[in-house]
Short mmCIF file of C-alpha atoms in Angstrom, two decimals:
data_model
loop_
_atom_site.label_atom_id
_atom_site.label_comp_id
_atom_site.label_asym_id
_atom_site.label_seq_id
_atom_site.Cartn_x
_atom_site.Cartn_y
_atom_site.Cartn_z
CA SER I 1 -131.31 15.42 21.91
CA GLU I 2 -132.72 13.20 24.68
CA ALA I 3 -136.27 14.06 23.57
CA LEU I 4 -135.47 12.95 20.02
CA ILE I 5 -133.92 9.70 21.25
CA ASN I 6 -136.94 8.95 23.44
CA GLU I 7 -139.23 9.67 20.47
CA LEU I 8 -137.22 7.25 18.32
CA CYS I 9 -137.46 4.58 21.01
CA VAL I 10 -141.25 4.92 21.21
CA GLU I 11 -141.76 5.03 17.42
CA THR I 12 -139.55 1.97 16.80
CA GLY I 13 -141.01 -0.03 19.66
CA SER I 14 -137.64 -0.45 21.36
CA GLU I 15 -138.47 0.91 24.80
CA GLU I 16 -136.98 -2.13 26.49
CA SER I 17 -133.63 -1.85 24.73
CA CYS I 18 -133.63 1.91 25.35
CA SER I 19 -134.04 1.34 29.09
CA THR I 20 -131.33 -1.36 29.33
CA LEU I 21 -128.66 0.31 27.17
CA GLN I 22 -127.20 3.78 27.35
CA PRO I 23 -130.04 6.06 26.20
CA ARG I 24 -127.78 7.82 23.72
CA TYR I 25 -127.18 4.64 21.72
CA ALA I 26 -130.07 2.32 22.54
CA TRP I 27 -132.00 3.12 19.37
CA LEU I 28 -129.19 1.69 17.24
CA ARG I 29 -130.76 -1.72 17.82
CA GLU I 30 -133.66 -0.71 15.61
CA LEU I 31 -131.12 -0.71 12.77
CA GLY I 32 -129.79 -4.11 13.79
CA LEU I 33 -126.59 -2.63 15.27
CA GLN I 34 -124.76 -3.85 18.35
CA GLU I 35 -121.72 -2.82 20.34
CA GLU I 36 -119.55 -4.84 17.91
CA ASN I 37 -120.77 -5.47 14.36
CA PRO I 38 -119.59 -7.62 11.45
CA GLY I 39 -118.48 -5.43 8.54
CA VAL I 40 -118.66 -7.96 5.70
CA TYR I 41 -121.81 -9.10 3.92
CA ASN I 42 -121.94 -11.44 0.93
CA GLY I 43 -125.16 -13.29 1.64
CA ARG I 44 -124.05 -13.86 5.19
CA TRP I 45 -122.46 -11.57 7.77
CA GLY I 46 -118.85 -11.94 8.87
CA GLY I 47 -115.44 -10.33 8.87
CA SER I 48 -112.02 -11.30 10.19
CA GLY I 49 -110.12 -8.04 9.81
CA GLU I 50 -109.26 -5.21 12.16
CA VAL I 51 -111.89 -3.99 14.62
CA VAL I 52 -112.49 -0.27 14.12
CA THR I 53 -114.21 1.99 16.67
CA THR I 54 -116.33 4.80 15.26
CA TYR I 55 -116.66 8.10 17.10
CA CYS I 56 -119.26 10.81 17.32
CA PRO I 57 -117.82 14.07 15.88
CA ALA I 58 -119.96 16.13 18.28
CA ASN I 59 -118.10 14.87 21.34
CA ASN I 60 -115.37 12.47 20.10
CA GLU I 61 -116.81 9.71 22.25
CA PRO I 62 -116.92 6.12 20.93
CA ILE I 63 -120.21 4.86 19.50
CA ALA I 64 -119.66 1.20 18.57
CA ARG I 65 -117.22 -1.09 16.77
CA VAL I 66 -117.13 -2.71 13.33
CA ARG I 67 -114.95 -5.65 12.32
CA GLN I 68 -113.49 -4.80 8.92
CA ALA I 69 -112.85 -7.10 5.97
CA SER I 70 -109.56 -8.91 5.59
CA LEU I 71 -108.19 -9.59 2.11
CA GLU I 72 -109.43 -13.15 2.49
CA ASP I 73 -112.92 -11.83 3.27
CA TYR I 74 -112.70 -9.59 0.22
CA GLU I 75 -111.70 -12.49 -2.03
CA GLU I 76 -114.63 -14.59 -0.82
CA THR I 77 -117.02 -11.67 -1.28
CA VAL I 78 -115.94 -11.01 -4.87
CA LYS I 79 -116.49 -14.67 -5.76
CA LYS I 80 -119.94 -14.70 -4.21
CA ALA I 81 -120.88 -11.40 -5.84
CA LYS I 82 -119.82 -12.74 -9.24
CA GLU I 83 -121.99 -15.82 -8.75
CA ALA I 84 -124.91 -13.66 -7.60
CA TRP I 85 -124.56 -11.51 -10.70
CA LYS I 86 -125.28 -14.50 -12.95
CA VAL I 87 -128.65 -14.88 -11.20
CA TRP I 88 -129.45 -11.18 -11.08
CA ALA I 89 -128.61 -10.47 -14.74
CA ASP I 90 -131.24 -13.03 -15.79
CA VAL I 91 -133.99 -11.26 -13.83
CA PRO I 92 -136.05 -9.03 -16.19
CA ALA I 93 -135.19 -5.35 -15.78
CA PRO I 94 -138.72 -4.33 -14.65
CA LYS I 95 -138.58 -7.03 -11.97
CA ARG I 96 -135.20 -5.70 -10.86
CA GLY I 97 -136.84 -2.28 -10.70
CA GLU I 98 -139.59 -3.66 -8.48
CA ILE I 99 -137.01 -4.94 -5.99
CA VAL I 100 -135.25 -1.54 -6.02
CA ARG I 101 -138.66 0.04 -5.35
CA GLN I 102 -138.99 -2.17 -2.28
CA ILE I 103 -135.55 -1.05 -1.11
CA GLY I 104 -136.75 2.56 -1.37
CA ASP I 105 -139.85 1.72 0.67
CA ALA I 106 -137.73 -0.05 3.31
CA LEU I 107 -135.56 3.06 3.58
CA ARG I 108 -138.69 5.21 3.96
CA GLN I 109 -139.73 3.13 6.95
CA LYS I 110 -136.34 3.71 8.62
CA ILE I 111 -135.73 7.24 7.40
CA LYS I 112 -135.86 8.95 10.78
CA VAL I 113 -133.72 6.49 12.71
CA LEU I 114 -131.23 6.12 9.85
CA GLY I 115 -131.04 9.90 9.47
CA SER I 116 -130.30 10.11 13.18
CA LEU I 117 -127.43 7.65 12.76
CA VAL I 118 -126.02 9.84 9.96
CA SER I 119 -126.09 12.78 12.40
CA LEU I 120 -124.48 10.72 15.15
CA GLU I 121 -121.66 9.16 13.16
CA MET I 122 -121.01 11.62 10.33
CA GLY I 123 -121.90 14.83 12.20
CA LYS I 124 -124.31 16.59 9.81
CA ILE I 125 -127.46 18.07 11.31
CA PHE I 126 -130.51 15.84 11.73
CA VAL I 127 -132.59 17.34 8.93
CA GLU I 128 -129.67 16.90 6.52
CA GLY I 129 -129.20 13.32 7.71
CA VAL I 130 -132.85 12.55 6.99
CA GLY I 131 -132.56 14.43 3.70
CA GLU I 132 -129.63 12.28 2.68
CA VAL I 133 -131.64 9.09 3.20
CA GLN I 134 -134.42 10.74 1.19
CA GLU I 135 -131.95 11.19 -1.69
CA TYR I 136 -131.44 7.41 -1.76
CA VAL I 137 -135.23 6.96 -1.70
CA ASP I 138 -135.62 9.44 -4.56
CA VAL I 139 -133.07 7.72 -6.78
CA CYS I 140 -134.79 4.39 -6.09
CA ASP I 141 -138.01 5.94 -7.42
CA TYR I 142 -136.12 7.24 -10.45
CA ALA I 143 -134.51 3.84 -11.05
CA VAL I 144 -137.89 2.07 -10.99
CA GLY I 145 -139.10 4.06 -13.99
CA LEU I 146 -135.74 3.74 -15.69
CA SER I 147 -135.92 -0.06 -15.45
CA ARG I 148 -138.69 0.00 -18.07
CA MET I 149 -136.92 2.45 -20.39
CA ILE I 150 -133.29 1.36 -20.81
CA GLY I 151 -132.44 0.14 -24.28
CA GLY I 152 -131.01 1.08 -27.63
CA PRO I 153 -132.43 2.06 -31.02
CA ILE I 154 -132.87 0.07 -34.21
CA LEU I 155 -130.70 1.81 -36.81
CA PRO I 156 -130.87 1.87 -40.60
CA SER I 157 -128.21 -0.12 -42.44
CA GLU I 158 -126.70 0.77 -45.81
CA ARG I 159 -126.86 -2.91 -46.73
CA PRO I 160 -130.18 -4.16 -48.10
CA GLY I 161 -131.85 -6.80 -45.98
CA HIS I 162 -129.89 -5.83 -42.87
CA ALA I 163 -130.77 -4.21 -39.53
CA LEU I 164 -128.60 -2.66 -36.83
CA ILE I 165 -129.66 -3.02 -33.20
CA GLU I 166 -128.04 -1.47 -30.11
CA GLN I 167 -128.05 -4.05 -27.33
CA TRP I 168 -127.21 -2.86 -23.80
CA ASN I 169 -126.00 -5.42 -21.25
CA PRO I 170 -124.85 -5.05 -17.62
CA VAL I 171 -121.11 -4.67 -17.09
CA GLY I 172 -121.17 -7.30 -14.32
CA LEU I 173 -119.64 -6.39 -10.96
CA VAL I 174 -119.63 -2.75 -9.82
CA GLY I 175 -117.35 -1.69 -7.00
CA ILE I 176 -118.54 1.36 -5.06
CA ILE I 177 -116.15 3.29 -2.80
CA THR I 178 -117.83 6.15 -0.94
CA ALA I 179 -116.66 9.01 1.28
CA PHE I 180 -117.62 9.99 4.82
CA ASN I 181 -119.56 13.14 3.92
CA PHE I 182 -122.47 11.42 2.13
CA PRO I 183 -122.33 7.92 3.61
CA VAL I 184 -125.83 6.93 2.43
CA ALA I 185 -126.73 8.95 -0.67
CA VAL I 186 -123.66 8.32 -2.82
CA TYR I 187 -124.00 4.57 -2.42
CA GLY I 188 -127.69 4.91 -3.27
CA TRP I 189 -127.04 6.89 -6.45
CA ASN I 190 -124.67 4.19 -7.66
CA SER I 191 -126.36 1.02 -6.46
CA ALA I 192 -129.95 1.82 -7.46
CA ILE I 193 -128.97 2.52 -11.07
CA ALA I 194 -126.41 -0.31 -11.19
CA MET I 195 -128.99 -2.78 -9.88
CA ILE I 196 -131.73 -2.05 -12.39
CA CYS I 197 -129.08 -2.35 -15.12
CA GLY I 198 -128.46 -5.93 -13.93
CA ASN I 199 -125.19 -5.53 -12.02
CA ALA I 200 -124.05 -6.85 -8.65
CA CYS I 201 -122.33 -4.39 -6.30
CA ILE I 202 -119.59 -4.44 -3.68
CA TRP I 203 -119.55 -1.43 -1.35
CA LYS I 204 -116.65 -0.08 0.67
CA GLY I 205 -117.72 2.93 2.70
CA ALA I 206 -115.45 5.22 4.70
CA PRO I 207 -114.08 3.49 7.83
CA THR I 208 -115.24 6.42 9.98
CA THR I 209 -118.87 5.82 8.94
CA SER I 210 -118.83 2.03 9.04
CA LEU I 211 -121.94 1.79 11.22
CA ILE I 212 -123.95 3.56 8.52
CA SER I 213 -122.63 1.14 5.87
CA VAL I 214 -123.68 -1.84 8.00
CA ALA I 215 -127.11 -0.38 8.81
CA VAL I 216 -127.92 0.43 5.16
CA THR I 217 -126.77 -3.00 4.01
CA LYS I 218 -128.97 -4.71 6.62
CA ILE I 219 -132.00 -2.89 5.21
CA ILE I 220 -131.15 -3.92 1.66
CA ALA I 221 -130.30 -7.51 2.63
CA LYS I 222 -133.75 -8.00 4.15
CA VAL I 223 -135.42 -6.92 0.89
CA LEU I 224 -133.23 -9.24 -1.18
CA GLU I 225 -133.92 -12.11 1.21
CA ASP I 226 -137.68 -11.50 1.04
CA ASN I 227 -137.49 -11.68 -2.75
CA LYS I 228 -135.44 -14.89 -2.64
CA VAL I 229 -132.51 -13.48 -4.61
CA PRO I 230 -128.85 -13.76 -3.53
CA GLY I 231 -127.81 -11.28 -0.86
CA ALA I 232 -124.39 -10.99 -2.48
CA ILE I 233 -126.02 -8.84 -5.18
CA CYS I 234 -125.40 -6.00 -2.71
CA SER I 235 -122.23 -7.04 -0.92
CA LEU I 236 -120.37 -5.04 1.72
CA ALA I 237 -116.65 -5.04 2.54
CA CYS I 238 -115.85 -2.45 5.20
CA GLY I 239 -112.20 -1.53 5.22
CA GLY I 240 -109.52 1.02 4.60
CA ALA I 241 -106.94 1.65 1.89
CA GLU I 242 -105.98 -2.03 1.62
CA ILE I 243 -109.49 -3.03 0.51
CA GLY I 244 -109.83 0.02 -1.72
CA THR I 245 -106.54 -0.77 -3.46
CA ALA I 246 -107.61 -4.38 -3.96
CA MET I 247 -110.82 -3.20 -5.61
CA ALA I 248 -108.99 -0.78 -7.91
CA ARG I 249 -106.52 -3.43 -9.07
CA ASP I 250 -109.01 -6.29 -9.35
CA GLU I 251 -109.69 -7.25 -12.98
CA ARG I 252 -112.94 -8.88 -11.86
CA MET I 253 -114.22 -5.42 -10.94
CA ASP I 254 -115.96 -4.47 -14.19
CA LEU I 255 -116.63 -0.88 -13.10
CA LEU I 256 -115.20 0.96 -10.10
CA SER I 257 -117.06 4.02 -8.83
CA PHE I 258 -114.95 6.16 -6.50
CA THR I 259 -116.09 9.22 -4.57
CA GLY I 260 -113.44 11.13 -2.65
CA SER I 261 -110.59 13.59 -2.99
CA THR I 262 -108.94 14.44 -6.28
CA LYS I 263 -105.59 13.29 -4.92
CA VAL I 264 -106.79 9.77 -4.07
CA GLY I 265 -109.05 9.66 -7.13
CA LYS I 266 -106.05 10.18 -9.39
CA GLN I 267 -104.33 7.18 -7.77
CA VAL I 268 -107.46 5.07 -8.18
CA ALA I 269 -107.83 6.10 -11.83
CA LEU I 270 -104.23 5.11 -12.60
CA MET I 271 -104.63 1.70 -10.96
CA VAL I 272 -107.85 1.01 -12.84
CA GLN I 273 -106.45 2.27 -16.13
CA GLU I 274 -103.35 0.12 -15.71
CA ARG I 275 -105.59 -2.92 -16.12
CA PHE I 276 -107.68 -1.19 -18.84
CA GLY I 277 -110.65 -1.14 -16.50
CA ARG I 278 -113.58 1.26 -16.29
CA SER I 279 -113.90 3.87 -13.56
CA LEU I 280 -116.48 6.45 -12.53
CA LEU I 281 -114.93 9.29 -10.52
CA GLU I 282 -116.70 11.88 -8.35
CA LEU I 283 -113.93 13.99 -6.88
CA GLY I 284 -113.34 17.44 -5.42
CA GLY I 285 -114.90 20.79 -6.14
CA ASN I 286 -113.96 24.46 -5.77
CA ASN I 287 -117.34 25.97 -6.43
CA ALA I 288 -118.15 29.61 -7.03
CA ILE I 289 -121.12 31.92 -6.68
CA ILE I 290 -121.07 35.02 -8.89
CA VAL I 291 -123.25 37.96 -7.82
CA PHE I 292 -123.79 40.84 -10.23
CA GLU I 293 -124.92 44.34 -9.31
CA ASP I 294 -128.53 43.65 -10.43
CA ALA I 295 -128.92 40.54 -8.24
CA ASP I 296 -131.72 40.13 -5.71
CA LEU I 297 -129.83 40.14 -2.42
CA ASN I 298 -132.81 38.58 -0.65
CA LEU I 299 -131.96 35.45 -2.64
CA VAL I 300 -128.19 35.83 -2.47
CA ILE I 301 -127.72 35.92 1.31
CA PRO I 302 -129.67 32.77 2.34
CA SER I 303 -128.44 30.83 -0.70
CA THR I 304 -124.81 31.67 0.02
CA LEU I 305 -125.21 30.94 3.72
CA PHE I 306 -126.54 27.43 3.17
CA ALA I 307 -124.16 26.69 0.28
CA ALA I 308 -121.10 27.71 2.31
CA VAL I 309 -122.06 26.69 5.87
CA GLY I 310 -124.31 23.64 5.33
CA THR I 311 -122.74 20.31 6.40
CA ALA I 312 -120.04 22.50 7.99
CA GLY I 313 -118.50 23.04 4.55
CA GLN I 314 -117.92 19.32 3.98
CA ARG I 315 -119.73 18.86 0.67
CA CYS I 316 -117.88 18.57 -2.61
CA THR I 317 -120.45 21.14 -3.81
CA THR I 318 -119.84 23.56 -0.91
CA ALA I 319 -119.49 27.18 -2.06
CA ARG I 320 -115.87 28.15 -1.43
CA ARG I 321 -115.54 31.27 -3.64
CA LEU I 322 -117.98 34.19 -3.68
CA PHE I 323 -117.41 36.71 -6.47
CA LEU I 324 -119.13 40.05 -5.77
CA HIS I 325 -119.40 42.99 -8.13
CA GLU I 326 -117.37 45.82 -6.63
CA SER I 327 -120.45 48.06 -6.34
CA ILE I 328 -122.19 45.69 -3.90
CA HIS I 329 -119.20 44.01 -2.27
CA ASP I 330 -119.26 45.81 1.08
CA GLU I 331 -123.03 45.61 1.44
CA VAL I 332 -123.15 41.86 0.79
CA VAL I 333 -120.21 41.13 3.08
CA ALA I 334 -121.87 43.05 5.93
CA LYS I 335 -125.19 41.24 5.45
CA LEU I 336 -123.51 37.89 5.14
CA ALA I 337 -121.45 38.42 8.30
CA LYS I 338 -124.66 39.29 10.16
CA ALA I 339 -126.28 36.09 8.87
CA TYR I 340 -123.23 34.02 9.92
CA ALA I 341 -123.52 35.41 13.45
CA GLN I 342 -127.07 34.06 13.69
CA VAL I 343 -126.21 30.47 12.72
CA ARG I 344 -127.28 28.17 15.56
CA ILE I 345 -124.41 25.87 16.51
CA GLY I 346 -125.02 22.74 18.56
CA ASP I 347 -125.41 18.99 18.69
CA PRO I 348 -126.29 17.82 15.16
CA TRP I 349 -129.24 15.73 16.33
CA ASP I 350 -130.92 18.67 18.07
CA SER I 351 -133.76 19.95 15.87
CA ASP I 352 -132.80 23.59 16.53
CA THR I 353 -129.21 23.18 15.29
CA LEU I 354 -128.20 24.54 11.87
CA TYR I 355 -124.48 23.87 12.06
CA GLY I 356 -122.63 20.88 13.50
CA PRO I 357 -119.03 19.71 13.83
CA LEU I 358 -116.35 18.78 11.37
CA HIS I 359 -116.01 15.04 10.96
CA THR I 360 -112.58 14.48 12.53
CA LYS I 361 -109.84 16.14 14.55
CA GLU I 362 -107.67 16.08 11.41
CA ALA I 363 -110.29 18.20 9.64
CA VAL I 364 -110.03 20.81 12.41
CA LYS I 365 -106.27 21.01 11.84
CA MET I 366 -106.76 21.45 8.08
CA TYR I 367 -109.24 24.25 8.79
CA LEU I 368 -106.77 26.11 11.04
CA ASP I 369 -103.95 25.65 8.51
CA ALA I 370 -106.12 27.08 5.73
CA VAL I 371 -107.11 30.12 7.79
CA GLU I 372 -103.46 30.80 8.57
CA GLN I 373 -102.45 30.47 4.91
CA ALA I 374 -105.24 32.85 3.90
CA LYS I 375 -103.90 35.45 6.34
CA GLN I 376 -100.33 34.99 5.11
CA GLN I 377 -101.47 35.48 1.51
CA GLY I 378 -103.13 38.82 2.30
CA GLY I 379 -106.63 37.85 3.41
CA SER I 380 -108.63 39.43 6.22
CA VAL I 381 -110.90 37.31 8.42
CA VAL I 382 -114.25 39.09 8.63
CA CYS I 383 -115.78 36.52 10.95
CA GLY I 384 -114.83 33.12 12.32
CA GLY I 385 -111.37 31.67 11.96
CA LYS I 386 -111.17 29.91 15.32
CA VAL I 387 -111.95 26.59 17.00
CA ILE I 388 -115.06 26.69 19.18
CA SER I 389 -114.41 25.90 22.83
CA ARG I 390 -116.72 22.93 23.40
CA PRO I 391 -116.43 19.13 23.12
CA GLY I 392 -116.19 17.77 19.60
CA ASN I 393 -114.73 19.05 16.33
CA TYR I 394 -116.41 22.45 16.15
CA VAL I 395 -114.97 25.41 14.28
CA GLU I 396 -116.40 28.81 13.45
CA PRO I 397 -117.86 29.31 9.97
CA THR I 398 -115.44 31.74 8.37
CA ILE I 399 -115.48 34.58 5.81
CA VAL I 400 -112.21 35.83 4.33
CA THR I 401 -111.92 38.95 2.14
CA GLY I 402 -109.09 40.79 0.43
CA LEU I 403 -107.44 37.89 -1.38
CA PRO I 404 -106.64 38.00 -5.11
CA HIS I 405 -108.67 35.64 -7.26
CA ASN I 406 -105.60 33.51 -8.01
CA ALA I 407 -104.22 33.22 -4.48
CA PRO I 408 -102.96 29.65 -3.90
CA ILE I 409 -105.32 29.08 -0.96
CA VAL I 410 -108.30 30.23 -3.07
CA HIS I 411 -107.42 27.58 -5.64
CA THR I 412 -107.17 24.90 -2.92
CA GLU I 413 -110.20 22.87 -1.88
CA THR I 414 -110.33 22.90 1.92
CA PHE I 415 -113.06 20.63 3.27
CA ALA I 416 -114.19 23.16 5.86
CA PRO I 417 -116.58 26.16 6.20
CA ILE I 418 -114.26 28.83 4.77
CA LEU I 419 -115.68 31.24 2.18
CA TYR I 420 -113.32 33.44 0.16
CA VAL I 421 -115.05 36.67 -0.96
CA LEU I 422 -113.52 38.21 -4.09
CA LYS I 423 -114.23 41.49 -5.93
CA PHE I 424 -114.71 41.78 -9.67
CA LYS I 425 -115.45 44.62 -12.11
CA ALA I 426 -116.59 43.06 -15.37
CA GLU I 427 -118.45 40.00 -16.63
CA GLU I 428 -115.65 38.72 -18.83
CA GLU I 429 -113.05 38.68 -16.08
CA VAL I 430 -115.25 36.99 -13.50
CA PHE I 431 -116.32 34.27 -15.94
CA THR I 432 -112.62 33.63 -16.57
CA TRP I 433 -111.86 33.56 -12.84
CA ASN I 434 -114.71 31.16 -12.22
CA ASN I 435 -113.18 28.65 -14.65
CA GLU I 436 -109.52 29.03 -13.70
CA VAL I 437 -109.55 26.45 -10.90
CA LYS I 438 -108.81 22.83 -11.77
CA GLN I 439 -112.14 21.43 -10.57
CA GLY I 440 -115.40 21.68 -12.49
CA LEU I 441 -118.28 20.61 -10.27
CA SER I 442 -120.84 23.38 -9.72
CA SER I 443 -121.19 27.13 -10.06
CA SER I 444 -123.97 29.66 -9.58
CA ILE I 445 -124.82 33.08 -10.94
CA PHE I 446 -127.18 35.72 -9.58
CA THR I 447 -128.40 38.26 -12.15
CA LYS I 448 -131.53 39.51 -13.91
CA ASP I 449 -129.77 40.08 -17.24
CA LEU I 450 -131.08 37.49 -19.73
CA GLY I 451 -128.21 38.05 -22.14
CA ARG I 452 -125.72 37.36 -19.38
CA ILE I 453 -127.62 34.25 -18.31
CA PHE I 454 -127.48 32.72 -21.77
CA ARG I 455 -123.82 33.64 -22.22
CA TRP I 456 -123.25 31.81 -18.94
CA LEU I 457 -125.23 28.75 -20.04
CA GLY I 458 -123.17 28.56 -23.22
CA TYR I 459 -119.40 28.29 -23.08
CA SER I 460 -118.82 30.74 -20.23
CA SER I 461 -119.01 28.12 -17.45
CA ASP I 462 -117.05 24.88 -17.83
CA TYR I 463 -118.77 23.31 -14.81
CA PHE I 464 -121.13 20.35 -14.80
CA SER I 465 -123.90 21.71 -12.55
CA ILE I 466 -124.97 25.30 -13.28
CA PHE I 467 -127.47 27.17 -11.11
CA LEU I 468 -129.24 30.43 -11.89
CA ASN I 469 -130.40 32.76 -9.11
CA PHE I 470 -130.03 30.06 -6.48
CA ASP I 471 -127.42 27.64 -5.21
CA LEU I 472 -128.50 24.08 -4.52
CA PRO I 473 -125.64 22.19 -2.91
CA PHE I 474 -126.87 18.75 -3.91
CA LEU I 475 -129.43 17.46 -6.38
CA PHE I 476 -129.19 13.75 -7.12
CA TYR I 477 -130.22 14.14 -10.75
CA SER I 478 -127.26 16.43 -11.48
CA THR I 479 -124.37 14.62 -9.82
CA GLY I 480 -121.22 14.76 -11.92
CA GLY I 481 -118.22 16.91 -12.65
CA GLU I 482 -115.69 18.10 -15.20
CA LYS I 483 -111.89 18.50 -15.21
CA HIS I 484 -110.26 17.40 -11.92
CA THR I 485 -113.69 16.60 -10.50
CA GLY I 486 -113.34 13.38 -12.46
CA GLY I 487 -115.94 13.42 -15.21
CA GLY I 488 -118.19 10.87 -13.52
CA ARG I 489 -121.98 10.72 -13.91
CA GLU I 490 -123.77 8.89 -11.11
CA SER I 491 -127.24 10.20 -11.96
CA GLY I 492 -129.01 12.01 -14.75
CA SER I 493 -130.50 11.17 -18.12
CA ASP I 494 -127.53 9.17 -19.44
CA SER I 495 -125.91 7.85 -16.28
CA TRP I 496 -127.29 4.32 -16.72
CA LYS I 497 -125.03 3.86 -19.75
CA LEU I 498 -121.96 3.93 -17.49
CA TYR I 499 -123.22 0.82 -15.73
CA MET I 500 -123.76 -1.08 -18.98
CA ARG I 501 -121.86 -2.05 -22.11
CA ARG I 502 -123.19 -1.53 -25.61
CA SER I 503 -123.07 -4.06 -28.42
CA THR I 504 -124.04 -3.01 -31.94
CA CYS I 505 -125.62 -6.05 -33.55
CA THR I 506 -125.87 -6.43 -37.33
CA ILE I 507 -128.59 -8.81 -38.47
CA ASN I 508 -128.81 -10.14 -42.01
CA TYR I 509 -132.40 -11.21 -42.71
CA SER I 510 -131.83 -11.57 -46.49
CA LYS I 511 -130.45 -14.47 -48.55
CA ASP I 512 -127.51 -12.42 -49.85
CA LEU I 513 -124.16 -11.31 -48.43
CA PRO I 514 -123.72 -7.69 -49.62
CA LEU I 515 -120.62 -5.83 -48.40
CA ALA I 516 -120.58 -2.24 -47.17
CA GLN I 517 -119.08 0.79 -48.95
CA GLY I 518 -119.75 -0.81 -52.33
CA ILE I 519 -116.93 -3.33 -51.92
CA LYS I 520 -117.07 -6.42 -54.14
CA PHE I 521 -114.99 -9.44 -53.13
CA GLN I 522 -115.44 -12.06 -55.86
#
């Protein structure tokens, strides 16, 4: 870890700051961070709310402090963002795309140091931290092209001398509430698309990853400043439930995007709906991998390992249920347990580490509670199940067998590296079991049977993201979910429509006033 920090100091030209500050945190200055940081940005930096200390999950030691937004700060920020929107909406969409392209380039220049901050504050391994920043870069690239393509068709009218035109306009102000587990990417998916559509944004990240929110906003603010457009186009209001509730209830918030648990998402949805507002929800998942007897186990084992253990099981797309055909169950479990034993556990910023800590002490408690419930409900722990004796929030990646498919704990999303392995006999039953949980985020199938594949692609899986012969825990183009996952679409071919409103315009270019449906009113 010290070698990586020294490398960052040399590459960013901050040798002096690295020598005068604690080596572990000196490189934060390259991101514009200090020991105490303002957590509000609306064209200028400020904040008069509570000061929150963020901690490193790998050792539970403090990193730095962020002053959160007060309700007064929030009110000022909304007003400034609304004013900024009036300017931004008048900028041609391709020009907006060019500025988003510059944001992507600015992120590229900071990708290593920002990825290291993600490892430090969130706890995911360094390569995943860098990969998360890359996801923001990728969606910026996608948004650039999209900025020259958004629009509606010209439609035929039944009235002579008339034309119908779909006109798409920005919704206005988009509130973005993100979770701790993807503190960069989720904001990027939302903001890049929202910006090219002509919207202003207000971001509230998770309080436990406030440093990341500040660092990302500083990068964006510099690009906006260089282009002489209002910084409040991408505003920031760090805070907790008080700020989140204000955003959900605020009628000036034309669209609220929320990423988090199903429980909190339901509360957000009700508050937004109460004011007849628009929401975009990305909530929980209880994702399954189905392995048939003809599957290639050389694909199954590494795919399952990464899907279940990556990010220490803290992705909404983490594999939590593994359905194995009874004829291969024991073989796969044995191979998977052997693979789990080889997972390299360590500091997330060490390049050799494959598995880091859970994000908080509370997450460790939830992990232990889930393991105990699994045992009480008839499960057997094949490997893992315990807290690792070292500083930080480390737990053992865990495999549980012997539970019925409908056990209450199997139907519960636990944000931890616990994989429930379940036996099945026939295709029909396992497809039913796959769909019986309330969430509908992602599911995977391993088979060589083409008939089965196409039955799966049809009505057999009621999930949003479907993978065949691999499991990809996150792909920005396919973010979304069904059922209790919320139904949101942050990326993909039609996602831009959520950040805009459609007007159908009827134009009469004739000298007559014909009515539709043959009606005569004389």
